[in-house]
């Protein structure tokens, strides 16, 4: 009688272990599925951030290019103006010196 009781307990324990193992496998599959979803969402977020950063960098680069270009144009204008002033000063000195020579 006690042997039959022990055998029944072993069958119940074996059934419980089998059920728990199956449940554990299902839980692990669920965890893997959820982790894949999290990875997918994180990849999408990363892609969005990457796109935003590229867009902002392009905008920033465009601003810098425009600013540098305007600065170069301004510098060129200033240089031309300086050269014109120098040429005008030399020309006026030359003309003044010719007038002085004629008077003498």
PDB file of C-alpha atoms in Angstrom:
ATOM      1  CA  UNK A   1       0.000   0.000   0.000  1.00  0.00           C
ATOM      2  CA  UNK A   2       2.737   2.499   0.876  1.00  0.00           C
ATOM      3  CA  UNK A   3       4.581   1.566  -2.337  1.00  0.00           C
ATOM      4  CA  UNK A   4       1.498   2.379  -4.387  1.00  0.00           C
ATOM      5  CA  UNK A   5       1.119   5.660  -2.493  1.00  0.00           C
ATOM      6  CA  UNK A   6       4.757   6.570  -3.182  1.00  0.00           C
ATOM      7  CA  UNK A   7       4.339   5.650  -6.838  1.00  0.00           C
ATOM      8  CA  UNK A   8       1.231   7.875  -7.077  1.00  0.00           C
ATOM      9  CA  UNK A   9       3.129  10.733  -5.435  1.00  0.00           C
ATOM     10  CA  UNK A  10       5.954  10.310  -7.953  1.00  0.00           C
ATOM     11  CA  UNK A  11       3.469  10.414 -10.828  1.00  0.00           C
ATOM     12  CA  UNK A  12       1.894  13.599  -9.428  1.00  0.00           C
ATOM     13  CA  UNK A  13       5.331  15.151  -8.873  1.00  0.00           C
ATOM     14  CA  UNK A  14       6.431  14.160 -12.388  1.00  0.00           C
ATOM     15  CA  UNK A  15       3.253  15.681 -13.852  1.00  0.00           C
ATOM     16  CA  UNK A  16       3.754  18.873 -11.832  1.00  0.00           C
ATOM     17  CA  UNK A  17       7.394  19.136 -12.912  1.00  0.00           C
ATOM     18  CA  UNK A  18       6.409  18.602 -16.549  1.00  0.00           C
ATOM     19  CA  UNK A  19       3.711  21.305 -16.272  1.00  0.00           C
ATOM     20  CA  UNK A  20       6.146  23.708 -14.592  1.00  0.00           C
ATOM     21  CA  UNK A  21       8.803  23.072 -17.248  1.00  0.00           C
ATOM     22  CA  UNK A  22       6.277  23.721 -19.998  1.00  0.00           C
ATOM     23  CA  UNK A  23       5.118  26.879 -18.258  1.00  0.00           C
ATOM     24  CA  UNK A  24       8.753  27.991 -17.818  1.00  0.00           C
ATOM     25  CA  UNK A  25       9.421  27.449 -21.525  1.00  0.00           C
ATOM     26  CA  UNK A  26       6.329  29.486 -22.434  1.00  0.00           C
ATOM     27  CA  UNK A  27       7.395  32.261 -20.049  1.00  0.00           C
ATOM     28  CA  UNK A  28      10.882  32.329 -21.597  1.00  0.00           C
ATOM     29  CA  UNK A  29       9.360  32.509 -25.085  1.00  0.00           C
ATOM     30  CA  UNK A  30       7.215  35.441 -23.925  1.00  0.00           C
ATOM     31  CA  UNK A  31      10.268  37.165 -22.459  1.00  0.00           C
ATOM     32  CA  UNK A  32      12.185  36.709 -25.728  1.00  0.00           C
ATOM     33  CA  UNK A  33       9.248  38.093 -27.729  1.00  0.00           C
ATOM     34  CA  UNK A  34       8.987  41.114 -25.417  1.00  0.00           C
ATOM     35  CA  UNK A  35      12.756  41.704 -25.612  1.00  0.00           C
ATOM     36  CA  UNK A  36      12.551  41.617 -29.413  1.00  0.00           C
ATOM     37  CA  UNK A  37       9.756  44.214 -29.275  1.00  0.00           C
ATOM     38  CA  UNK A  38      11.841  46.410 -26.964  1.00  0.00           C
ATOM     39  CA  UNK A  39      14.846  46.100 -29.296  1.00  0.00           C
ATOM     40  CA  UNK A  40      12.659  46.978 -32.276  1.00  0.00           C
ATOM     41  CA  UNK A  41      11.253  50.049 -30.512  1.00  0.00           C
ATOM     42  CA  UNK A  42      14.741  51.137 -29.396  1.00  0.00           C
ATOM     43  CA  UNK A  43      16.051  50.727 -32.948  1.00  0.00           C
ATOM     44  CA  UNK A  44      13.191  52.854 -34.250  1.00  0.00           C
ATOM     45  CA  UNK A  45      13.890  55.518 -31.619  1.00  0.00           C
ATOM     46  CA  UNK A  46      17.589  55.427 -32.472  1.00  0.00           C
ATOM     47  CA  UNK A  47      16.773  55.818 -36.157  1.00  0.00           C
ATOM     48  CA  UNK A  48      14.535  58.816 -35.371  1.00  0.00           C
ATOM     49  CA  UNK A  49      17.267  60.429 -33.283  1.00  0.00           C
ATOM     50  CA  UNK A  50      19.822  59.725 -35.993  1.00  0.00           C
ATOM     51  CA  UNK A  51      17.581  61.319 -38.623  1.00  0.00           C
ATOM     52  CA  UNK A  52      16.956  64.340 -36.399  1.00  0.00           C
ATOM     53  CA  UNK A  53      20.669  64.772 -35.695  1.00  0.00           C
ATOM     54  CA  UNK A  54      21.548  64.502 -39.397  1.00  0.00           C
ATOM     55  CA  UNK A  55      18.863  67.057 -40.235  1.00  0.00           C
ATOM     56  CA  UNK A  56      20.027  69.448 -37.525  1.00  0.00           C
ATOM     57  CA  UNK A  57      23.666  69.012 -38.533  1.00  0.00           C
ATOM     58  CA  UNK A  58      22.748  69.745 -42.156  1.00  0.00           C
ATOM     59  CA  UNK A  59      20.886  72.862 -41.044  1.00  0.00           C
ATOM     60  CA  UNK A  60      23.812  73.892 -38.856  1.00  0.00           C
ATOM     61  CA  UNK A  61      26.279  73.270 -41.680  1.00  0.00           C
ATOM     62  CA  UNK A  62      24.130  75.331 -44.040  1.00  0.00           C
ATOM     63  CA  UNK A  63      24.057  78.169 -41.506  1.00  0.00           C
ATOM     64  CA  UNK A  64      27.830  77.991 -41.026  1.00  0.00           C
ATOM     65  CA  UNK A  65      28.438  77.890 -44.790  1.00  0.00           C
ATOM     66  CA  UNK A  66      26.175  80.876 -45.337  1.00  0.00           C
ATOM     67  CA  UNK A  67      27.742  82.749 -42.448  1.00  0.00           C
ATOM     68  CA  UNK A  68      31.274  81.990 -43.647  1.00  0.00           C
ATOM     69  CA  UNK A  69      30.354  82.927 -47.194  1.00  0.00           C
ATOM     70  CA  UNK A  70      28.878  86.233 -46.038  1.00  0.00           C
ATOM     71  CA  UNK A  71      31.951  86.839 -43.904  1.00  0.00           C
ATOM     72  CA  UNK A  72      34.251  86.182 -46.858  1.00  0.00           C
ATOM     73  CA  UNK A  73      32.213  88.529 -49.056  1.00  0.00           C
ATOM     74  CA  UNK A  74      32.362  91.197 -46.354  1.00  0.00           C
ATOM     75  CA  UNK A  75      36.123  90.723 -45.997  1.00  0.00           C
ATOM     76  CA  UNK A  76      36.580  90.940 -49.773  1.00  0.00           C
ATOM     77  CA  UNK A  77      34.566  94.150 -49.866  1.00  0.00           C
ATOM     78  CA  UNK A  78      36.683  95.594 -47.062  1.00  0.00           C
ATOM     79  CA  UNK A  79      39.893  94.640 -48.882  1.00  0.00           C
ATOM     80  CA  UNK A  80      38.685  96.213 -52.137  1.00  0.00           C
ATOM     81  CA  UNK A  81      37.738  99.377 -50.270  1.00  0.00           C
ATOM     82  CA  UNK A  82      41.180  99.527 -48.623  1.00  0.00           C
ATOM     83  CA  UNK A  83      42.899  99.062 -52.000  1.00  0.00           C
ATOM     84  CA  UNK A  84      40.725 101.757 -53.554  1.00  0.00           C
ATOM     85  CA  UNK A  85      41.626 104.115 -50.719  1.00  0.00           C
ATOM     86  CA  UNK A  86      45.327 103.333 -51.061  1.00  0.00           C
ATOM     87  CA  UNK A  87      45.194 103.794 -54.826  1.00  0.00           C
ATOM     88  CA  UNK A  88      43.214 106.999 -54.410  1.00  0.00           C
ATOM     89  CA  UNK A  89      45.705 108.260 -51.837  1.00  0.00           C
ATOM     90  CA  UNK A  90      48.672 107.435 -54.075  1.00  0.00           C
ATOM     91  CA  UNK A  91      46.964 108.919 -57.127  1.00  0.00           C
ATOM     92  CA  UNK A  92      46.076 112.083 -55.273  1.00  0.00           C
ATOM     93  CA  UNK A  93      49.653 112.346 -53.926  1.00  0.00           C
ATOM     94  CA  UNK A  94      50.965 111.817 -57.456  1.00  0.00           C
ATOM     95  CA  UNK A  95      48.603 114.424 -58.914  1.00  0.00           C
ATOM     96  CA  UNK A  96      49.424 116.855 -56.097  1.00  0.00           C
ATOM     97  CA  UNK A  97      53.148 116.383 -56.685  1.00  0.00           C
ATOM     98  CA  UNK A  98      52.704 117.033 -60.452  1.00  0.00           C
ATOM     99  CA  UNK A  99      50.782 120.223 -59.689  1.00  0.00           C
ATOM    100  CA  UNK A 100      53.534 121.307 -57.328  1.00  0.00           C
ATOM    101  CA  UNK A 101      56.178 120.659 -59.974  1.00  0.00           C
ATOM    102  CA  UNK A 102      54.323 122.682 -62.543  1.00  0.00           C
ATOM    103  CA  UNK A 103      54.109 125.635 -60.201  1.00  0.00           C
ATOM    104  CA  UNK A 104      57.830 125.590 -59.588  1.00  0.00           C
TER     105      UNK A 104
END
